[in-house]
PDB file of C-alpha atoms in Angstrom:
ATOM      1  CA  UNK A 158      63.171 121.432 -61.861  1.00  0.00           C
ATOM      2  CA  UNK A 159      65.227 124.232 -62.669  1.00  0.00           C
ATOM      3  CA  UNK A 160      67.617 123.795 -65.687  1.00  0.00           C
ATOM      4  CA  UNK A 161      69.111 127.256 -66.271  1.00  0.00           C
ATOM      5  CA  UNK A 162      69.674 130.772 -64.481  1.00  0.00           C
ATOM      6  CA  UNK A 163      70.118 133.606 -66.350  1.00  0.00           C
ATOM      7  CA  UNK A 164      71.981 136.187 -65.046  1.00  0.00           C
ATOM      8  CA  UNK A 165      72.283 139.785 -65.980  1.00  0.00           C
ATOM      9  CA  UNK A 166      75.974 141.053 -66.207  1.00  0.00           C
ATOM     10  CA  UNK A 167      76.387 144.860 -64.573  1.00  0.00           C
ATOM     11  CA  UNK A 168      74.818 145.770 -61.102  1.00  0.00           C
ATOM     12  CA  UNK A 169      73.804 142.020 -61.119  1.00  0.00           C
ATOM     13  CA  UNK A 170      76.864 139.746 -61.925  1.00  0.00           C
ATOM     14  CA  UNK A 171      79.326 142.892 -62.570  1.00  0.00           C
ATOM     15  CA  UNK A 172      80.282 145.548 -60.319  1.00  0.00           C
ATOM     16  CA  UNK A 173      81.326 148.102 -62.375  1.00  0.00           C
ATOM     17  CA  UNK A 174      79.984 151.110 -60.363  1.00  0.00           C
ATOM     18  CA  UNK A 175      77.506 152.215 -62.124  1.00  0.00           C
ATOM     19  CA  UNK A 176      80.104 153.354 -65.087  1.00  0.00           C
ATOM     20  CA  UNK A 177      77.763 152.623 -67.775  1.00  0.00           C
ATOM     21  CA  UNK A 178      75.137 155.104 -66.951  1.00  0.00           C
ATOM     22  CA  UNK A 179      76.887 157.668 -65.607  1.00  0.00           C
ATOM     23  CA  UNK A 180      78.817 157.610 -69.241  1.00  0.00           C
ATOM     24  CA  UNK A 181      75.514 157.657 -70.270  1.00  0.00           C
ATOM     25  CA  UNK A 182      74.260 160.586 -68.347  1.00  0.00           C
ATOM     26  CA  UNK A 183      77.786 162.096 -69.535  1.00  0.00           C
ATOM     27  CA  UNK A 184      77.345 161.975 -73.023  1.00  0.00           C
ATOM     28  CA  UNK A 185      73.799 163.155 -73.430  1.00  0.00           C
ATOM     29  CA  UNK A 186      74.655 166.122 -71.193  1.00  0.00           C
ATOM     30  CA  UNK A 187      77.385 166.440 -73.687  1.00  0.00           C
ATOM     31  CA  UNK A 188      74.732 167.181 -76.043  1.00  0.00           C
ATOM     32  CA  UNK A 189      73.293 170.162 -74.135  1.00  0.00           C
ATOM     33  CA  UNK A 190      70.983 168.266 -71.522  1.00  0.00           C
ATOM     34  CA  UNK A 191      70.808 168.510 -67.623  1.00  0.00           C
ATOM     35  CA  UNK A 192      69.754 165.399 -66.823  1.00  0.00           C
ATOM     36  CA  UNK A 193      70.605 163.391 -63.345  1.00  0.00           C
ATOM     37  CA  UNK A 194      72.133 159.990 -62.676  1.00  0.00           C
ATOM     38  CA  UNK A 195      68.641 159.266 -60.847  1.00  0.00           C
ATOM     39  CA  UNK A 196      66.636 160.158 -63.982  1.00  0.00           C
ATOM     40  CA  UNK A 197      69.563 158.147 -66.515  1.00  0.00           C
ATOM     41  CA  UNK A 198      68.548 154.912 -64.078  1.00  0.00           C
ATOM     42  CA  UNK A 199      64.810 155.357 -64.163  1.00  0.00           C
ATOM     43  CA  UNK A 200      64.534 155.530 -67.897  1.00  0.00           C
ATOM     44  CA  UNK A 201      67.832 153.488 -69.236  1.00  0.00           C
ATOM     45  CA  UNK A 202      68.583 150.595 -66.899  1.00  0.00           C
ATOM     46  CA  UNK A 203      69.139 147.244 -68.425  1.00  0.00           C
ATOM     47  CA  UNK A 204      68.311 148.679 -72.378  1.00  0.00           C
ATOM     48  CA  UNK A 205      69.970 147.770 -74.915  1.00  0.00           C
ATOM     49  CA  UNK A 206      72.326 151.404 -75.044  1.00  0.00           C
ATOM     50  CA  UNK A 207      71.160 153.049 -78.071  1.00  0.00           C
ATOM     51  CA  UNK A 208      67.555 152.595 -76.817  1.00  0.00           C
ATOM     52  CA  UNK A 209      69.027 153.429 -73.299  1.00  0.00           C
ATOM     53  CA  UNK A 210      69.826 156.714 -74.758  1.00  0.00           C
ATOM     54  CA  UNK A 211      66.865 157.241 -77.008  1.00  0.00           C
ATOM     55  CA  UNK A 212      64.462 156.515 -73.343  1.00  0.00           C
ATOM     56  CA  UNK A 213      66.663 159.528 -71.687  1.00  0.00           C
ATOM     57  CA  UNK A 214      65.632 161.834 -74.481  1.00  0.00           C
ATOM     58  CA  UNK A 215      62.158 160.755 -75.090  1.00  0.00           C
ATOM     59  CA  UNK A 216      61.471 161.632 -71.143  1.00  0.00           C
ATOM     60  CA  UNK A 217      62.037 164.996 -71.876  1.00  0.00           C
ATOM     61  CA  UNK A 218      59.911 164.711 -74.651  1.00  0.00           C
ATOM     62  CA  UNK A 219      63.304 164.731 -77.667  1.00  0.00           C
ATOM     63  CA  UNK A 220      62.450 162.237 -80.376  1.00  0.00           C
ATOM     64  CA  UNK A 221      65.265 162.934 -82.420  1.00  0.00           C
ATOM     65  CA  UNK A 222      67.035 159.431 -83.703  1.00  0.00           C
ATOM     66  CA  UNK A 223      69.847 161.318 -85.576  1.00  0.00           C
ATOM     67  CA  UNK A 224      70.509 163.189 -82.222  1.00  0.00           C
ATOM     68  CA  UNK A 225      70.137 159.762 -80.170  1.00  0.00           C
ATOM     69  CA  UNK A 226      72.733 158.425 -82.684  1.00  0.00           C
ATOM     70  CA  UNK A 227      75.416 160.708 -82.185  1.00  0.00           C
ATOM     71  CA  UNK A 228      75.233 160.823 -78.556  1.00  0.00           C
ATOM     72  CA  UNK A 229      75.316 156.926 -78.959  1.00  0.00           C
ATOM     73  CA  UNK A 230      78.478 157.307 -81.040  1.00  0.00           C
ATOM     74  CA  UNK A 231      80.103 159.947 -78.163  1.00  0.00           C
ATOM     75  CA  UNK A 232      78.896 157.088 -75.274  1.00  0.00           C
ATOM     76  CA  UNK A 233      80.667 154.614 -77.222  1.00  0.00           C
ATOM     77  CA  UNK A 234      84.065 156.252 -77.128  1.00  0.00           C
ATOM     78  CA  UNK A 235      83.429 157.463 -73.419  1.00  0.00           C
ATOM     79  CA  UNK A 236      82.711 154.237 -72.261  1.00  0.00           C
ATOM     80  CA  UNK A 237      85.635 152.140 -74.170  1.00  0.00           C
ATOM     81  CA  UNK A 238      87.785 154.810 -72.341  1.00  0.00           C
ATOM     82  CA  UNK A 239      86.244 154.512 -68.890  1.00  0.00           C
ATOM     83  CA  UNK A 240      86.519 150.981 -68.938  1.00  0.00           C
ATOM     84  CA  UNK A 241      89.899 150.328 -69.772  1.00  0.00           C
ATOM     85  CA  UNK A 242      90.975 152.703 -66.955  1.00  0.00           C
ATOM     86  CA  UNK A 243      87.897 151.889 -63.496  1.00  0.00           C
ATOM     87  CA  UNK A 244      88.178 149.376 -61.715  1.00  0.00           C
ATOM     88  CA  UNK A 245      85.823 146.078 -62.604  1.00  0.00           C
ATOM     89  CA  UNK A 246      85.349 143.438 -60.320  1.00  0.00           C
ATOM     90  CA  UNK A 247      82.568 140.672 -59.984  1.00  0.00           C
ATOM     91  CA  UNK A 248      79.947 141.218 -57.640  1.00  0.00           C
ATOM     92  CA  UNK A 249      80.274 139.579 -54.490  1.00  0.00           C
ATOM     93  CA  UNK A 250      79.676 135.820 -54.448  1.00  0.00           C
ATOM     94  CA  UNK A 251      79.092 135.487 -58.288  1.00  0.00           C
ATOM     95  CA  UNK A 252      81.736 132.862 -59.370  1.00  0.00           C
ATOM     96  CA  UNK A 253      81.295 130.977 -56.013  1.00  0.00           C
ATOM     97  CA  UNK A 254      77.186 131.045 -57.047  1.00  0.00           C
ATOM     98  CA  UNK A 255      78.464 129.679 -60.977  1.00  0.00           C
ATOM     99  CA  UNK A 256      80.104 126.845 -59.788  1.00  0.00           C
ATOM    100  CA  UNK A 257      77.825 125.921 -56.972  1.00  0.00           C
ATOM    101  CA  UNK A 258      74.888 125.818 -59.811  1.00  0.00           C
ATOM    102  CA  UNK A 259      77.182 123.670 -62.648  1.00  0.00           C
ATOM    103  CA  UNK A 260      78.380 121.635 -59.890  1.00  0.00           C
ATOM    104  CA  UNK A 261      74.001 120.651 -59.447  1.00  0.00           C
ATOM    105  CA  UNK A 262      73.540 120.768 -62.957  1.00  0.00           C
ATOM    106  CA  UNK A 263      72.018 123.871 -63.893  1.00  0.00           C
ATOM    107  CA  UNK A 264      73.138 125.900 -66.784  1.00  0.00           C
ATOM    108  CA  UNK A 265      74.565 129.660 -65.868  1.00  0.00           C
ATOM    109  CA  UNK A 266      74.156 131.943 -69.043  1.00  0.00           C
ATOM    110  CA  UNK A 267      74.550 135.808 -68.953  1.00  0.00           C
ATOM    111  CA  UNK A 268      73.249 137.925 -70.535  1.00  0.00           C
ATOM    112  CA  UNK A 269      73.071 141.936 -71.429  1.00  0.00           C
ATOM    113  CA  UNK A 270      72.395 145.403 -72.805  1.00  0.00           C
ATOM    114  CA  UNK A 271      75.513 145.351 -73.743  1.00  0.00           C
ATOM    115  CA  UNK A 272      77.357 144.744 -77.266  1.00  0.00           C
ATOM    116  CA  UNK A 273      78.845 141.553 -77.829  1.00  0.00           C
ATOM    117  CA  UNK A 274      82.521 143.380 -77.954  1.00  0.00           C
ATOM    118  CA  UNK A 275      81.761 144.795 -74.575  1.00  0.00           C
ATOM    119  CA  UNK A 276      80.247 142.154 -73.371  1.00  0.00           C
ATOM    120  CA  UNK A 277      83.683 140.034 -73.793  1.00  0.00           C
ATOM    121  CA  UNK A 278      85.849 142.947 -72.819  1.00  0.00           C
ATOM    122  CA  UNK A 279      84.130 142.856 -69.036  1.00  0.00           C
ATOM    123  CA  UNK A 280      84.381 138.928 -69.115  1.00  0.00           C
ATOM    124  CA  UNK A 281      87.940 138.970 -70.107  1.00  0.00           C
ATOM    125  CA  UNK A 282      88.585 141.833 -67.172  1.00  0.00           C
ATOM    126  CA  UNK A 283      87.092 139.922 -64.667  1.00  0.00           C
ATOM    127  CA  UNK A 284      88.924 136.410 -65.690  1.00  0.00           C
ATOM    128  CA  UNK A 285      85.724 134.359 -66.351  1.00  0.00           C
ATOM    129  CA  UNK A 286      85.833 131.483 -68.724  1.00  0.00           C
ATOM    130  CA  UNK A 287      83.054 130.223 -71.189  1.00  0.00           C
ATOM    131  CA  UNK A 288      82.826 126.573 -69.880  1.00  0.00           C
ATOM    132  CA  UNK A 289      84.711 127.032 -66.782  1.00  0.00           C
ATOM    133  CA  UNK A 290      82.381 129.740 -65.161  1.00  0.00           C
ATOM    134  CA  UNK A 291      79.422 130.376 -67.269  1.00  0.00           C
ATOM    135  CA  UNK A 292      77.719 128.808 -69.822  1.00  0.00           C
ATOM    136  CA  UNK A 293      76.252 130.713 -72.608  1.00  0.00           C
ATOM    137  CA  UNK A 294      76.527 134.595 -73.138  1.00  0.00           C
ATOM    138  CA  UNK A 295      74.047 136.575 -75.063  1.00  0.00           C
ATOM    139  CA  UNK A 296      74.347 139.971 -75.768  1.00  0.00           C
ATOM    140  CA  UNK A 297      71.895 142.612 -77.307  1.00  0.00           C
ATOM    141  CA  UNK A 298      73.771 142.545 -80.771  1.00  0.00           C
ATOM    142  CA  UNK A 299      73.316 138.839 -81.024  1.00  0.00           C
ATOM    143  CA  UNK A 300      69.132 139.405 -80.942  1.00  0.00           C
ATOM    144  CA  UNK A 301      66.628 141.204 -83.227  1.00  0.00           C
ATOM    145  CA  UNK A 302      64.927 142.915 -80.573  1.00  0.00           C
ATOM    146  CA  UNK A 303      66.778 143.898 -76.806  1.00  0.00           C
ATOM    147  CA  UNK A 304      64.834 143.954 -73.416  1.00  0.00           C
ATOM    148  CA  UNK A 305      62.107 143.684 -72.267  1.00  0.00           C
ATOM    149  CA  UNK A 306      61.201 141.543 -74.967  1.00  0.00           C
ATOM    150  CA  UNK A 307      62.180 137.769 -74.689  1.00  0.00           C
ATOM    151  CA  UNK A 308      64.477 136.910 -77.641  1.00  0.00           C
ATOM    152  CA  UNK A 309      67.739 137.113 -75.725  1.00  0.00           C
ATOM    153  CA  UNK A 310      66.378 134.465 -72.880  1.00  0.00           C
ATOM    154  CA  UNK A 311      64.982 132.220 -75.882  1.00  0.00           C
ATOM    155  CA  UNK A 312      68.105 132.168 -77.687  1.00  0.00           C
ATOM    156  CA  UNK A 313      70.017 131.283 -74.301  1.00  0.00           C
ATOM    157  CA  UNK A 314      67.484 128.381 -74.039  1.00  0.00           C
ATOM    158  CA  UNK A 315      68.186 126.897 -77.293  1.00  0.00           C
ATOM    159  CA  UNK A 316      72.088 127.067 -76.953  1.00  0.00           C
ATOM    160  CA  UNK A 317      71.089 124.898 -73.977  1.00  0.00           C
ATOM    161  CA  UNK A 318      68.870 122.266 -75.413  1.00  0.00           C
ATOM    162  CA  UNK A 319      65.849 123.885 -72.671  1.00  0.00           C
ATOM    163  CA  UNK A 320      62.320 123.845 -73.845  1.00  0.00           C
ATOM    164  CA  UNK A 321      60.433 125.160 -70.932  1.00  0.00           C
ATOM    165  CA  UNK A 322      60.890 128.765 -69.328  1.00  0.00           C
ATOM    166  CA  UNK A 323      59.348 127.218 -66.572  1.00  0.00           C
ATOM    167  CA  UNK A 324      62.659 125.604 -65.977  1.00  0.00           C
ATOM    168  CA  UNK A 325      63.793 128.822 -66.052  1.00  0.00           C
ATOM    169  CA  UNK A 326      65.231 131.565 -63.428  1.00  0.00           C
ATOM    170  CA  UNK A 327      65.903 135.485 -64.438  1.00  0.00           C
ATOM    171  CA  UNK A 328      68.394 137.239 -62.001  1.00  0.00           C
ATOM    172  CA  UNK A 329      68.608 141.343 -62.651  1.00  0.00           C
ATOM    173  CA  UNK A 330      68.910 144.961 -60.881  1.00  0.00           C
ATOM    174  CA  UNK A 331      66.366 146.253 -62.852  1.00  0.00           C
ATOM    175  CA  UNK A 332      62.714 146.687 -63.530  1.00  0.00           C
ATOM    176  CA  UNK A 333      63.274 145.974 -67.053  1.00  0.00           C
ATOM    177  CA  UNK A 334      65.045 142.518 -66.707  1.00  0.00           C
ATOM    178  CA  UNK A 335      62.237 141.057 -64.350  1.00  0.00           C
ATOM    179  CA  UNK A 336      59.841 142.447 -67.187  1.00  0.00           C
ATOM    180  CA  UNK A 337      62.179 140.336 -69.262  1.00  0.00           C
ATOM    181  CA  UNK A 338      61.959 137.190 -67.551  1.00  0.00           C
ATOM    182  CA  UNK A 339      58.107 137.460 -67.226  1.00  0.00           C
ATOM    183  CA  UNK A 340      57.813 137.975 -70.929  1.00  0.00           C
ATOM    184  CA  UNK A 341      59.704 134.853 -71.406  1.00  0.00           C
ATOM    185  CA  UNK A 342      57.637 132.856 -69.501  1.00  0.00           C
ATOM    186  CA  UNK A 343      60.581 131.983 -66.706  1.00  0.00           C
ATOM    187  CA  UNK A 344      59.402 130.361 -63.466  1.00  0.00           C
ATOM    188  CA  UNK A 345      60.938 132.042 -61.373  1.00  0.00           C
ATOM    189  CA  UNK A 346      62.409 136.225 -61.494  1.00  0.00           C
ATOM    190  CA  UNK A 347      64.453 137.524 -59.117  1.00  0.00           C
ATOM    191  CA  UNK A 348      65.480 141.703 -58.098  1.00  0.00           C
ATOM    192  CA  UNK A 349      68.721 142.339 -57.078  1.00  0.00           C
ATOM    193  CA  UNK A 350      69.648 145.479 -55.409  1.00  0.00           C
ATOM    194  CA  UNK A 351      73.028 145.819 -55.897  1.00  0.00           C
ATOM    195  CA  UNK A 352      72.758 147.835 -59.386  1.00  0.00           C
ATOM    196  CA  UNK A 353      70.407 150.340 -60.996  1.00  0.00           C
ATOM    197  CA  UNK A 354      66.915 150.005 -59.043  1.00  0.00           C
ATOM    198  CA  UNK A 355      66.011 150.279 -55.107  1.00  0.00           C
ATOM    199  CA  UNK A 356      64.045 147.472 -54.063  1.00  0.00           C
ATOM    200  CA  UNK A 357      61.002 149.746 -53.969  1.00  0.00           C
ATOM    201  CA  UNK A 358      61.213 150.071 -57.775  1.00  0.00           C
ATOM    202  CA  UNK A 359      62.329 146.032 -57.970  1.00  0.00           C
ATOM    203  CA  UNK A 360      58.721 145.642 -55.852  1.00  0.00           C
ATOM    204  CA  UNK A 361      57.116 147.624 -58.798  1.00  0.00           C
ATOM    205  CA  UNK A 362      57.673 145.376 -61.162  1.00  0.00           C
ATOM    206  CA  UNK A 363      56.399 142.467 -59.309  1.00  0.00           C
ATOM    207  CA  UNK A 364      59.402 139.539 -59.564  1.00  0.00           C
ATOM    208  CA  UNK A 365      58.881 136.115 -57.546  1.00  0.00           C
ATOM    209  CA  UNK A 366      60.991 137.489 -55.123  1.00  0.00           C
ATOM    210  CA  UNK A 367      64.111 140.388 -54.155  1.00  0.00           C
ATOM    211  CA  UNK A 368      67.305 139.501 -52.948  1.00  0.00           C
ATOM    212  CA  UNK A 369      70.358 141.804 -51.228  1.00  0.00           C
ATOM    213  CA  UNK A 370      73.246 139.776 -52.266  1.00  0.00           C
ATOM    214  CA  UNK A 371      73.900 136.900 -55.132  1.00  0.00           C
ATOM    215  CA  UNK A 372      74.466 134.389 -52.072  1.00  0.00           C
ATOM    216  CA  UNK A 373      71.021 134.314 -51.181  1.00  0.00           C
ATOM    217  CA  UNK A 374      69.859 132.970 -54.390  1.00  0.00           C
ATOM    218  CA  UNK A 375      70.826 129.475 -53.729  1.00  0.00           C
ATOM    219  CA  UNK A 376      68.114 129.349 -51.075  1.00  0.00           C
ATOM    220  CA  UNK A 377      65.292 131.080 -52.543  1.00  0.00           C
ATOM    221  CA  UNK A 378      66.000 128.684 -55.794  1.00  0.00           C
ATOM    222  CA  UNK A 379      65.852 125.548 -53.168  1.00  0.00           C
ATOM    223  CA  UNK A 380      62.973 126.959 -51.638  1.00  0.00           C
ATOM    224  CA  UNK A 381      60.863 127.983 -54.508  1.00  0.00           C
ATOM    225  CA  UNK A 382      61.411 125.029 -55.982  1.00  0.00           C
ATOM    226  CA  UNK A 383      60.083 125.191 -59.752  1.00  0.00           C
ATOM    227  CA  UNK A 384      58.607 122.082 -61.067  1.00  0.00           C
TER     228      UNK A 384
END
């Protein structure tokens, strides 16, 4: 039986048009780099941002962390600017999905590369509600160690009283959350192509299954059915 979903926030739950990455890709080309949006996706999608930044560099072969640092700093105030001026919606279907799930008893948590501070500024744009449309949030600054590693799944479990991962579903747009939700044991992972990866590079990582839109995801939970 599944007890929780947990959903990444942009390109999954968030459509904020890919303004994270292309800040990203801004501000390390800031530094004196060429690289592309395609390249910023491959090598940063779902980190945590500082790592995000640090996985840019190091495929050039730059392993500099004071350098990583300061274009981290530069991102920062990029993106705080970006963000209060583009456009931020939901992604189609998302708080129609929440409610369907709370109204069947399963727990909705999100959860992200993202600051905590961040993290709340997109919820607040959008008008979601802690208890109204989500659950639990978890953010990279709330966990020792960021994607793909488990901790921010585990700690979404025990702020809702779950045990198993195996009553567990991961929802993301990239490679690195369905690498996620395997490392956490979850019994079910599911691609999403409206963000950062094609479903070709979704099918690399080998989820349970890949979805076009979140309104699918109430079937393939049905029909999947995790004991």
């Amino acid at each position: 039986m599944i007890k929780m979903i947990v959903f990444d926030m942009a390109g999954t739950t968030v459509n904020e048009h890919n303004i994270v990455y292309k800040t990203v890709q801004e501000a390390v080309n800031a530094a004196g780099f060429d690289f592309s949006l395609e390249t910023v996706l491959a090598y940063a999608a779902g980190k945590e941002k500082l790592q995000a930044i640090k996985s840019v560099l190091g495929s050039a072969g730059v392993v500099d962390d004071d350098l990583a640092e300061r274009i981290f700093a530069d991102f920062t105030a990029r993106l705080e600017k970006a963000y209060k001026t583009k456009t931020i919606t939901e992604q189609p279907n998302a708080t129609k999905l929440f409610h369907a799930l709370k109204e069947k008893g399963i727990a909705v948590a999100l959860n992200t590369g993202y600051n905590r501070e961040t993290a709340e500024f997109l919820i607040t744009r959008i008008g979601w509600q802690q208890g109204k449309d989500f659950d639990s949030l978890v953010t990279a600054s709330d966990v020792k160690h960021g994607r793909p590693l488990p901790d921010m799944i585990r700690l979404a479990m025990q702020q809702m009283n779950i045990d198993s991962a195996a009553h567990v579903v991961k929802v993301g747009d990239s490679i690195i959350d369905v690498e996620e939700g395997k490392n956490a044991g979850c019994g079910i992972t599911v691609g999403i192509t409206t963000g950062a990866h094609t479903f070709e590079q979704l099918q690399s990582a080998s989820p349970s299954c890949i979805i076009n839109d979140l309104e699918e995801l109430a079937a393939v939970v049905e029909k999947l059915n995790v004991k």
